[in-house]
Amino acid sequence: MTARAPTLMIQGTSSSVGKSLLVTALCRWFRRAGVRVAPFKSQNMALNAAVTPDGKEIGRAQAVQADAAGLAPTADMNPILIKPEGDARSQIVVMGAPLASMTAVEYHARKRELSGVIAASLERLRREHELVVIEGAGSPAEINLKDRDIVNMHVAKLADAPVLLVGDIDRGGVFASFVGTLALLEDDERERIAGFIVNKFRGDRALLEPGLVDLTRRTGKPVAGVLPFLHRLRLADEDSVALDDRARRAPRADELDVVVVRLPRISNHDDALPLEHEPGVFVRFSDNPEAARGADLVILPGSKSTAADLAWLRASGFADVLVARAAAGAPVLGICGGCQMLGEVIDDHDRVESTEPHVPGLGLLPLRTRFAARKVTAQVRARAVADVAGAADVAGAAGAACFLRIPAGVDLLGYEIHMGDAVVLPGARPAFEIVARNGEPVVQPSSAAPGLRADYIPDGAVAANGAVVGTMIHGLLDNDSVRAALVTELRRRRGLPAAPPTESTASARARELDRLADSIDAH
């Protein structure tokens, strides 16, 4: 295409009003209408990340939006990703690769040069598609940050985009949020607001109508739509703040109880999302170690600050519970940072992630992690090792049955995002073999893994008693075969009857995206 595509921008009265899902819905709706549409968010602060086919890291929300648009995700869709490492610093990812760890002040000083990166990405998307739907961040009325804005009205002006302003009525105060946001905008910014969208509505539209009429009378802006609250969407949330809104109830006696440890710096928490929609499975996120004692499965998820979250595990009492579960043969699954915490030791001599050069792990897996400045970001193809059905030593002695009974050699898809390598110790067995990264077969130097074949990279480990499994692969539970094997074995251990199979991950995701687009159609 030689002409630049038009744009439409979605901004919100605050964070978590539904901007990401609305952009996802619009991308799906326009795609169904035959429009070649692409998503864009110039700057995203989130610990839920995804990997593009060429190994670039972007926000998970933009990957979901790309899927809705029928596209493979690219770094141009989210040129800047901010990954908080604590209260004072964040890792800044630019065009899919880490730039540096910065304080807020240091990052703000770099925004002028980064605005050029944003403009170039937006330009490429507009040359390659027929429409670009843009997502803002937070609120355009954050007046303390407006002089350094590179994500809201700055982008709207750059793209010459009309803006739809979204408010969350489920929180209350939506009319004040709309009017207050407009009041804090400059005149030219206010002119860009094309209308309002009321989101997450649970009531009778007729009772809302007088307020909508008055809102338009006061502001001169139309209400473009009132979108209903959509329950149990099977799509990844942008960040872990969404966990605060989850229903709090106890699992029923006929349900499997899966507890995900809610680490202070939890990342890619959506690894557990596929289990939430399995029949007879109840998933809860908890920072209370007592919740994990009697659970059928405890998942120790990823973390942006592994050593710091490991210290939290010990201080909170979670570490003691995990050690006790492992000794009793109760299942524990560690993913990425969680896998590293379950190992023997974490070495960070180059201070890549923490100030501690050497941190003992929980000692539940025969792994040693060494952090390095090089960040691994890759889509991977892997296979299960030796049925992942019993631990075994090099001599071949059988170990206890493992809770993750995946047939050996089954192909699995997922992705890696980590700064360190977790290396299985001599005499122990990995859980998986990574055979391809970003579509290319891996070549393992013979010196790096003596005695192992050179056509795979060993991943994770299985404890000797089969109770603990660790992997560096995100998205493992998106694989239907893995999920089915896990649920079947956990139900067998509890003496529960077999559950009916759930729909595949791919078909469920397509159905949920269409559900969003149907909401746009109807409302």
XYZ file of N, CA, C and O in Angstrom, residues 168-169 171-178:
40
model
N -15.557 2.567 32.913
C -16.022 1.324 33.535
C -17.152 1.645 34.513
O -16.923 2.140 35.614
N -18.396 1.342 34.116
C -19.532 1.653 34.975
C -19.630 0.684 36.151
O -20.254 1.001 37.175
N -17.390 -0.003 38.200
C -16.681 0.610 39.334
C -17.505 1.705 40.003
O -17.240 2.075 41.139
N -18.437 2.274 39.277
C -19.185 3.424 39.770
C -18.512 4.727 39.359
O -17.316 4.776 39.085
N -19.306 5.793 39.319
C -18.760 7.107 39.004
C -18.384 7.304 37.554
O -17.536 8.147 37.243
N -19.007 6.567 36.644
C -18.575 6.641 35.258
C -18.875 8.003 34.634
O -18.081 8.517 33.836
N -20.003 8.623 35.003
C -20.330 9.924 34.412
C -19.356 11.001 34.877
O -18.886 11.825 34.081
N -19.008 10.993 36.132
C -18.024 11.939 36.641
C -16.663 11.701 35.994
O -15.908 12.648 35.722
N -16.344 10.434 35.727
C -15.070 10.117 35.080
C -15.016 10.688 33.668
O -13.991 11.240 33.252
N -16.111 10.552 32.936
C -16.151 11.112 31.579
C -16.016 12.636 31.608
O -15.183 13.222 30.913
